[in-house]
PDB file of C-alpha atoms in Angstrom:
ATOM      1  CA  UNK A  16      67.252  40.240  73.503  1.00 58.00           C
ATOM      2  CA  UNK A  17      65.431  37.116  73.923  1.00 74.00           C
ATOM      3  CA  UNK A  18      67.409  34.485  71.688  1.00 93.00           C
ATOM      4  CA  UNK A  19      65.711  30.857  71.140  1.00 96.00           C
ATOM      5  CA  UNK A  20      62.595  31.205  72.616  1.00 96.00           C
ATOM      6  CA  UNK A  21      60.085  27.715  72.432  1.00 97.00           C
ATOM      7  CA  UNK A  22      56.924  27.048  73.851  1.00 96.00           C
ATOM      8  CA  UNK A  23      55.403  25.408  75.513  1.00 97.00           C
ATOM      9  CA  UNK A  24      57.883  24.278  78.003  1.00 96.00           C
ATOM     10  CA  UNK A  25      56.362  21.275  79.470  1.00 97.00           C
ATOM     11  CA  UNK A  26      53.119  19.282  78.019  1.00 97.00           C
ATOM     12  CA  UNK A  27      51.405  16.339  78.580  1.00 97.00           C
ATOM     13  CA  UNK A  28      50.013  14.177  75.621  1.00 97.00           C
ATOM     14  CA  UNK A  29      48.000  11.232  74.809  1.00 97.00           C
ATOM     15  CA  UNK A  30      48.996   8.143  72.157  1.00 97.00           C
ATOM     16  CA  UNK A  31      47.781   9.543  69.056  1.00 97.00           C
ATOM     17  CA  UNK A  32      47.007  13.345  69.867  1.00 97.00           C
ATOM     18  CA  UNK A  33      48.780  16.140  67.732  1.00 96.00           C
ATOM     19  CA  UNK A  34      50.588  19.150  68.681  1.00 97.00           C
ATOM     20  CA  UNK A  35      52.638  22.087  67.281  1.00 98.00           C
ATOM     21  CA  UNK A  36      55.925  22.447  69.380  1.00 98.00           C
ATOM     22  CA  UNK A  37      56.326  26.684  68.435  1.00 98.00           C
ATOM     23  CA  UNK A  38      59.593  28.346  68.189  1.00 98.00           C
ATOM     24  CA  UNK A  39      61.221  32.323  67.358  1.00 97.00           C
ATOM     25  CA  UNK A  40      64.736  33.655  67.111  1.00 96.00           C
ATOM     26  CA  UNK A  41      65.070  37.434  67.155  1.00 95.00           C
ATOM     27  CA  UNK A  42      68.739  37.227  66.382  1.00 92.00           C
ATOM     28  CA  UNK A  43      67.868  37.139  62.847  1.00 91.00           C
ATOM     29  CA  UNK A  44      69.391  33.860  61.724  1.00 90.00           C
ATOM     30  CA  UNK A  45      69.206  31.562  58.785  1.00 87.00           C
ATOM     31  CA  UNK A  46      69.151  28.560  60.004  1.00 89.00           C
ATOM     32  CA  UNK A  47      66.893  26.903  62.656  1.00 92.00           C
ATOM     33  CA  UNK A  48      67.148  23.094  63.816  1.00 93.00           C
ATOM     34  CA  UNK A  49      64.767  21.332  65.954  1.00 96.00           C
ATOM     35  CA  UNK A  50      66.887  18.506  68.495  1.00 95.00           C
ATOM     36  CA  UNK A  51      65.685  15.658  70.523  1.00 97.00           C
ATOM     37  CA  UNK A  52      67.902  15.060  73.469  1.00 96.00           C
ATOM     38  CA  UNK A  53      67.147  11.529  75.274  1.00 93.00           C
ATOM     39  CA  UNK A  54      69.093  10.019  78.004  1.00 86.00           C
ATOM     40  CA  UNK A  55      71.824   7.533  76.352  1.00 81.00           C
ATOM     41  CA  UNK A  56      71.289   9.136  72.781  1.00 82.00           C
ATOM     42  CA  UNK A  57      72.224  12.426  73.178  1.00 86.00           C
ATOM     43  CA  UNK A  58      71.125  15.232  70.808  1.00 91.00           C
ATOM     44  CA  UNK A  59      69.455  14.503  67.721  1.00 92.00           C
ATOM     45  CA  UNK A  60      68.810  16.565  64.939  1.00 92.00           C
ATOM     46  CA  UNK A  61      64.978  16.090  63.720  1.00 95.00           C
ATOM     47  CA  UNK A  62      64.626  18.596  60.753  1.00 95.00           C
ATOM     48  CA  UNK A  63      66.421  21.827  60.321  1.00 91.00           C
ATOM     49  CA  UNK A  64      65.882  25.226  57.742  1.00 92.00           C
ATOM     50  CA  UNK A  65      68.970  26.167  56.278  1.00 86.00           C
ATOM     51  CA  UNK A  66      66.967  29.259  54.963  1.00 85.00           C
ATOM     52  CA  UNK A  67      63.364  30.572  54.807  1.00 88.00           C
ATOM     53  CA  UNK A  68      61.877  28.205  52.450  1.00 88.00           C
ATOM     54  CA  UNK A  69      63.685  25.380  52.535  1.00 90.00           C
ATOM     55  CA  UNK A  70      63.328  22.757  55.169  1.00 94.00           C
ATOM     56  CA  UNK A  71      65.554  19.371  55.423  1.00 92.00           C
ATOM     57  CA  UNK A  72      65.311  16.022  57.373  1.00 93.00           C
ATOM     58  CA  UNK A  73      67.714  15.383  59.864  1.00 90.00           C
ATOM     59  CA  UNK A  74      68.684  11.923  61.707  1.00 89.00           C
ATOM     60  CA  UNK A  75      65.187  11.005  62.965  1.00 94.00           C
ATOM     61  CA  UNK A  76      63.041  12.660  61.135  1.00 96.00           C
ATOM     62  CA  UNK A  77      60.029  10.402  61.531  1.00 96.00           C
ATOM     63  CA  UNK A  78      56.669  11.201  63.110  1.00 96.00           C
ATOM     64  CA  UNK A  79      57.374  14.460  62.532  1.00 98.00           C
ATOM     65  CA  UNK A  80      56.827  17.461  60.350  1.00 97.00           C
ATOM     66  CA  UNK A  81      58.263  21.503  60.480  1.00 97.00           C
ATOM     67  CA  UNK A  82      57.069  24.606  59.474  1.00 97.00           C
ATOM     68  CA  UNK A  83      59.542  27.635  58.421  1.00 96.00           C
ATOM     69  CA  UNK A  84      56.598  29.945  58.818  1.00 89.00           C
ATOM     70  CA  UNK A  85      58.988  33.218  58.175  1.00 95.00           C
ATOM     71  CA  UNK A  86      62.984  33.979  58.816  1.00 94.00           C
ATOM     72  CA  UNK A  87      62.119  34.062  62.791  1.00 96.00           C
ATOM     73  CA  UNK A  88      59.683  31.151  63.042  1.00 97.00           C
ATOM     74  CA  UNK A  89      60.385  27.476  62.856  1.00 97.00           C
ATOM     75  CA  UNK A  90      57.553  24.978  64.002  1.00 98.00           C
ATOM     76  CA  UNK A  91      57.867  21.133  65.011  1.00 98.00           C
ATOM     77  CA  UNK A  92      54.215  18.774  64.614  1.00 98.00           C
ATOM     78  CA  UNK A  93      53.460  16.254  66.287  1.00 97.00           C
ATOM     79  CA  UNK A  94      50.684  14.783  64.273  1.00 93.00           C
ATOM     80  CA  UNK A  95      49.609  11.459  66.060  1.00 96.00           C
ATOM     81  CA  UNK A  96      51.958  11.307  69.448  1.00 96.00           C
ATOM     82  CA  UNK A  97      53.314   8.392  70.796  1.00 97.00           C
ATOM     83  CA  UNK A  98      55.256   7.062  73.916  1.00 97.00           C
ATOM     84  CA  UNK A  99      58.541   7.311  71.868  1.00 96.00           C
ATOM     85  CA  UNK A 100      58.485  10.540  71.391  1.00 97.00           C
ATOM     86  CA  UNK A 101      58.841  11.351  75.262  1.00 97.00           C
ATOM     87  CA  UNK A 102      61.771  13.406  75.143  1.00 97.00           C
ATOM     88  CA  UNK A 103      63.935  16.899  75.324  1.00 97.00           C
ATOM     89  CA  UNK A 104      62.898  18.738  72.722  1.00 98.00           C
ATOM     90  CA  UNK A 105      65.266  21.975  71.519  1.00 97.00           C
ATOM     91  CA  UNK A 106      65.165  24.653  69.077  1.00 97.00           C
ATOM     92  CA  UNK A 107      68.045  26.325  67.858  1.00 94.00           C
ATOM     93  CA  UNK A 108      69.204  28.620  65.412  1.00 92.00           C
ATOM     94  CA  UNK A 109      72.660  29.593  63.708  1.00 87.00           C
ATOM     95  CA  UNK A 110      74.118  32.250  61.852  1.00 77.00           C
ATOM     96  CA  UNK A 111      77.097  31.611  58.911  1.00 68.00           C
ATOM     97  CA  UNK A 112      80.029  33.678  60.435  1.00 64.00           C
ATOM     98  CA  UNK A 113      82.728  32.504  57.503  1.00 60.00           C
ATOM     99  CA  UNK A 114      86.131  31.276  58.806  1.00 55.00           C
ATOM    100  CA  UNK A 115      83.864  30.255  62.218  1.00 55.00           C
ATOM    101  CA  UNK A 116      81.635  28.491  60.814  1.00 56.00           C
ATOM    102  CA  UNK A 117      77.667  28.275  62.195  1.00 64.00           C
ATOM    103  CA  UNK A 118      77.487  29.086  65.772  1.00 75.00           C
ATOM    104  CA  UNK A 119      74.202  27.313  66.808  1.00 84.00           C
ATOM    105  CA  UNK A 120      72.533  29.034  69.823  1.00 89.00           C
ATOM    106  CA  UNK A 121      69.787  26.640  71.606  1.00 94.00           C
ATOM    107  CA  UNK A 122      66.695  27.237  73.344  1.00 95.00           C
ATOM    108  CA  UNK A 123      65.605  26.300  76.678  1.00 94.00           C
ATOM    109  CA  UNK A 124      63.779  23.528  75.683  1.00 96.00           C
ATOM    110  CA  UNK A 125      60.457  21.704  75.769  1.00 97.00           C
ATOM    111  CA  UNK A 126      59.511  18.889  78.047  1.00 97.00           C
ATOM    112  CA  UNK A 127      57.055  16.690  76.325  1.00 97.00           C
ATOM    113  CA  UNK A 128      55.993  12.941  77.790  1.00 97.00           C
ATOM    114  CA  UNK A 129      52.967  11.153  75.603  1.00 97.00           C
ATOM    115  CA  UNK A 130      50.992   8.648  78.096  1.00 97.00           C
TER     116      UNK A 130
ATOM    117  CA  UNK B  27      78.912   1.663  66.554  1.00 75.00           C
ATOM    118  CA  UNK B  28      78.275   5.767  66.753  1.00 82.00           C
ATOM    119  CA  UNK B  29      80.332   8.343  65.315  1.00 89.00           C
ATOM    120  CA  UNK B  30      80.877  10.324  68.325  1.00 93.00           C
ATOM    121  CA  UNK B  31      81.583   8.511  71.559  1.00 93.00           C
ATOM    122  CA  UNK B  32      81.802   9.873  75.262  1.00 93.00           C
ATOM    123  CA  UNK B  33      81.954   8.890  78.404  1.00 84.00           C
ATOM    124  CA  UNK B  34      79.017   9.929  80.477  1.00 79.00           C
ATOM    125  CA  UNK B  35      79.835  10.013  83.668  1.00 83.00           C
ATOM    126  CA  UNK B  36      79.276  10.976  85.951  1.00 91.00           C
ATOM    127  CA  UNK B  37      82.408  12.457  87.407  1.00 95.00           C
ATOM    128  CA  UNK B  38      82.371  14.085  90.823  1.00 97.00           C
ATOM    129  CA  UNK B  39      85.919  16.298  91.147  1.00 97.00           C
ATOM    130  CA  UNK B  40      87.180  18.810  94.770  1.00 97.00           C
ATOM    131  CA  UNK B  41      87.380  22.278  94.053  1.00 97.00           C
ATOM    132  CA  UNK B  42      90.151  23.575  92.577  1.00 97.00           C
ATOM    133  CA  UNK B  43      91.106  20.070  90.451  1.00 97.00           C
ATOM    134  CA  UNK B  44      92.278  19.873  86.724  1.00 97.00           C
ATOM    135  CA  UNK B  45      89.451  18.536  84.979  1.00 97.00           C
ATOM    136  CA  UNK B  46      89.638  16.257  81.765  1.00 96.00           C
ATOM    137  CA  UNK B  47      86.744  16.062  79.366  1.00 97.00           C
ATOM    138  CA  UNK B  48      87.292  13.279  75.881  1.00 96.00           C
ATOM    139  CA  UNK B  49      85.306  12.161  73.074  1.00 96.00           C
ATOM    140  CA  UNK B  50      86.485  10.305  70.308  1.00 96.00           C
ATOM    141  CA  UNK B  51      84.691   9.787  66.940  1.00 95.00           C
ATOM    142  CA  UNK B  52      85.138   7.779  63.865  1.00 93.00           C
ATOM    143  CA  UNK B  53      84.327  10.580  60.829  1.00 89.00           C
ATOM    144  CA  UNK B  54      87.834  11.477  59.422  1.00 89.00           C
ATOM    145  CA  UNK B  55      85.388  14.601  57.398  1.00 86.00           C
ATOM    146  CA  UNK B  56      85.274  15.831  60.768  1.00 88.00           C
ATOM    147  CA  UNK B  57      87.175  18.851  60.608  1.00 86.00           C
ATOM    148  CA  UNK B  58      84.494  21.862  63.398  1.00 87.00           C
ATOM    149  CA  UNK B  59      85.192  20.837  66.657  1.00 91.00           C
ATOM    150  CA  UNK B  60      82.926  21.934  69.385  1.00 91.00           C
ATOM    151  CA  UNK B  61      81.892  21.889  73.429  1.00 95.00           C
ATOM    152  CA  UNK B  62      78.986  22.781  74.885  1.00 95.00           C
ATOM    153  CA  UNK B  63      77.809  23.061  78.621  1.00 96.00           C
ATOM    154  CA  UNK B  64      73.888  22.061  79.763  1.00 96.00           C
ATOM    155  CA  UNK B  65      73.123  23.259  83.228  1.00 96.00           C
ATOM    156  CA  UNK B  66      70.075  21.253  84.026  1.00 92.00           C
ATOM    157  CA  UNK B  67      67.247  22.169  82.706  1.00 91.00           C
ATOM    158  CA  UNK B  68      68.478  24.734  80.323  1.00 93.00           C
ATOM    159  CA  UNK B  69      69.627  24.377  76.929  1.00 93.00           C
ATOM    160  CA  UNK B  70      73.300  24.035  76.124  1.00 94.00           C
ATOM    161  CA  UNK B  71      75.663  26.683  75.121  1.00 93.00           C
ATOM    162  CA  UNK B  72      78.744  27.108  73.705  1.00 90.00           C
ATOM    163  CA  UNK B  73      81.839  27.097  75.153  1.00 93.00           C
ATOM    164  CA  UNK B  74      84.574  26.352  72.651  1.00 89.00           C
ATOM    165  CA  UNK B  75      85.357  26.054  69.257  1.00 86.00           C
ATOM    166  CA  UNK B  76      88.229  24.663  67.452  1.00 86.00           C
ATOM    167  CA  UNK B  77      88.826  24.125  63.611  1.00 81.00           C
ATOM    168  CA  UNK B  78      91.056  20.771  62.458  1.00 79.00           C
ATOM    169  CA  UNK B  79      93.818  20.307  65.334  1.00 81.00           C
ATOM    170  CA  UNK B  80      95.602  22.512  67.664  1.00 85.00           C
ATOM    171  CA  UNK B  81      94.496  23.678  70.877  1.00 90.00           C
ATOM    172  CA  UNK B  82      93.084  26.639  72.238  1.00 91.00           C
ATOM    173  CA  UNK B  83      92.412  28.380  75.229  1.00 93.00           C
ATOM    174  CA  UNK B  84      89.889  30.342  76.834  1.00 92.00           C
ATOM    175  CA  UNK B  85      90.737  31.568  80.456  1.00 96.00           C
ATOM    176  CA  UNK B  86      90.493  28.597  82.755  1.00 97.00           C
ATOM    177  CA  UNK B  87      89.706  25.914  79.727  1.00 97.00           C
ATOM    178  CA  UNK B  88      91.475  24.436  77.027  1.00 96.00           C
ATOM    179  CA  UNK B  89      90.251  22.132  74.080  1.00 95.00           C
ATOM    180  CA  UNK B  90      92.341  20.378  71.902  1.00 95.00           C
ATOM    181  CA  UNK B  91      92.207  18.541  68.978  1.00 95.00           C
ATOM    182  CA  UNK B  92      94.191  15.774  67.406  1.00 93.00           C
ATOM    183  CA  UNK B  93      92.690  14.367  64.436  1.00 91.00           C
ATOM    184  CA  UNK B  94      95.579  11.862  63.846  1.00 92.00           C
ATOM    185  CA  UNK B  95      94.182  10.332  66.867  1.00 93.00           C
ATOM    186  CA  UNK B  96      90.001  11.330  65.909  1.00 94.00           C
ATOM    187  CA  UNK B  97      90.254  12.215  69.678  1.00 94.00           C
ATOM    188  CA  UNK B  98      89.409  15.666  70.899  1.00 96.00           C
ATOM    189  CA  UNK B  99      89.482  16.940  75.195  1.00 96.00           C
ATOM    190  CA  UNK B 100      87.912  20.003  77.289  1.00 97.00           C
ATOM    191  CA  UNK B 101      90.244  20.905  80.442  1.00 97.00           C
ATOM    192  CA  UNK B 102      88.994  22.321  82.733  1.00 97.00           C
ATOM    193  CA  UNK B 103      91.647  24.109  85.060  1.00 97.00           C
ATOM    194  CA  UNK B 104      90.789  25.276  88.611  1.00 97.00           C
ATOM    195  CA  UNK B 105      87.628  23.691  88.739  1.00 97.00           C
ATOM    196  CA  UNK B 106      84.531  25.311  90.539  1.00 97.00           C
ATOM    197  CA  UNK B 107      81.058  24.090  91.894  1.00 97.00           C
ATOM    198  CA  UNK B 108      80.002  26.622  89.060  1.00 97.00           C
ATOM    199  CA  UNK B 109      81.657  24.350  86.281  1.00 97.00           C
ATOM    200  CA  UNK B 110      78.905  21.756  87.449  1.00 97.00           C
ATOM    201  CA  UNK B 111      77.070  20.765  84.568  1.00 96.00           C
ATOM    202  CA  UNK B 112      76.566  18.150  81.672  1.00 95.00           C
ATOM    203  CA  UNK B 113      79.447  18.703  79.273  1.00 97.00           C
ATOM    204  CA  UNK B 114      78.655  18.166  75.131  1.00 95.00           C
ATOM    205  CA  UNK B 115      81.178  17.703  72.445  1.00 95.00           C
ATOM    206  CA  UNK B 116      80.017  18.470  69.012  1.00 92.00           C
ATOM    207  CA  UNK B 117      81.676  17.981  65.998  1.00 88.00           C
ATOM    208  CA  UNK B 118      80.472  18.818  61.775  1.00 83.00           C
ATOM    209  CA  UNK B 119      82.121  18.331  58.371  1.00 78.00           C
ATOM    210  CA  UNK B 120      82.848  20.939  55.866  1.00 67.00           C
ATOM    211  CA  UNK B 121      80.163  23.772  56.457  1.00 60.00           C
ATOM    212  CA  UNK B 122      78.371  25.611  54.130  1.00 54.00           C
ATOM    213  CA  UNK B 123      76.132  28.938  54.140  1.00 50.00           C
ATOM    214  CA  UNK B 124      73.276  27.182  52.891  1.00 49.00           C
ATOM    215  CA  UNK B 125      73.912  23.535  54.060  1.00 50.00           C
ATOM    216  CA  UNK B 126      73.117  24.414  57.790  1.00 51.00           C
ATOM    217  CA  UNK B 127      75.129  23.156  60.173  1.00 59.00           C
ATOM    218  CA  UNK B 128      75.119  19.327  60.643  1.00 73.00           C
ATOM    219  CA  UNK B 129      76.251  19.002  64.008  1.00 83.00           C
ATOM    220  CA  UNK B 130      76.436  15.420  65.527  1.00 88.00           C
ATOM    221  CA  UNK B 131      76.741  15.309  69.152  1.00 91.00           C
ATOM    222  CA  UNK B 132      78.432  13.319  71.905  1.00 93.00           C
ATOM    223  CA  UNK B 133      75.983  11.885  74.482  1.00 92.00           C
ATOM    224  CA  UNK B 134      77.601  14.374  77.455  1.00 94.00           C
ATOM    225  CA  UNK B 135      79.539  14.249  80.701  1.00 95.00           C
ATOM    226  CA  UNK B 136      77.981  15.029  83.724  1.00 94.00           C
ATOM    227  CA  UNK B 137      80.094  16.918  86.014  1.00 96.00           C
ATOM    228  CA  UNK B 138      79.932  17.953  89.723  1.00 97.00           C
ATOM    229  CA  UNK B 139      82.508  20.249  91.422  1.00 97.00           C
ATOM    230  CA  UNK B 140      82.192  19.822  94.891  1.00 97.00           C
ATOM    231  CA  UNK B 141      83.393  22.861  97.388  1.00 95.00           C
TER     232      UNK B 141
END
């Protein structure tokens, strides 16, 4: 059982060049978040799926755009990269369990620094 | 001012000390209550839950909540070099099965056990 798994896990960019930051849960969850973590700030939701099809902006939103390709698959684009964006980048996923609430379950996360 | 405020650290503790872990936040909706531990490099994971106030334990940690106060704690009893690690609190409003789960996050406490 793999959980969260992202890729790729550490990548290099230049100011202005795109990528796709990929991510799959095989826990079969509803829900799927992508977070920011930066040093001072914490974690920051980005965007998030509360269900295939739907796709919602979180806190900083900006500069980016998601994918919910299918129930597993959740994608984050970068689509002209820039020195902010250096950061700690997690998936996650989450399940609603009732009277617990969503347990979110993160992945191992993506290093990504734009030059 | 941010909604969720915690100290980060770091904190350096012996072996076998009572640790104490605090945020404090400003959201009286507030009402999931949550810590997470970050060994570095990794993702975090959860450690505790707690809905509205109370505490409640989980072998050698406790978490309580007093919402009175909008101040919540992690203690760590019988600390070991194994409890080193950043340490997250996490809290969310009212949760829904389709609204996702809105967490917002402290900014973490780094802790080191030393032997």
């Amino acid at each position: 059982n793999a959980g969260v798994t992202q890729t790729p896990k550490f990548q290099v960019l230049k100011t202005g060049q795109s990528m796709t930051l990929q991510c799959a849960q095989d826990m079969n969850h509803n829900s799927m978040y992508w977070y920011r973590q930066d040093p001072g700030m914490g974690l920051r939701l980005i965007y998030y799926s509360a269900s295939e099809g739907t796709t919602d902006k979180g806190e900083v939103p900006n500069g980016y755009n998601v994918s919910r390709l299918n129930k597993r698959e959740f994608s984050l684009r970068l689509e002209s990269a820039a020195p902010s964006q250096t950061s700690v980048y997690f998936c996650a996923s989450s399940i609603w369990t009732g009277g617990s609430g969503n347990t979110i379950y993160f992945g191992e996360g993506s290093w990504l620094t734009v030059v | 001012q941010k909604e969720v405020e915690q100290d980060p650290g770091p904190l350096s503790v012996p072996e076998g000390a009572i640790v104490s872990l605090n945020c404090t936040y400003s959201n009286s909706a507030f009402q999931y209550f949550m810590w997470y531990r970050q060994y570095s490099r990794k993702g975090p994971e959860l450690l505790m839950y707690t809905y509205s106030s109370g505490n409640k334990e989980d072998g050698r940690f406790t978490a309580q909540v007093d919402k009175s106060s909008k101040y919540i704690s992690l203690f760590i009893r019988d600390s070991q070099p194994s409890d080193s690690a950043t340490y997250l609190c996490a809290m969310s409003g009212r949760l829904g099965e389709t609204s996702g789960s809105r967490l917002t996050f402290g900014e973490g406490t780094q802790l080191t056990v030393n032997p």
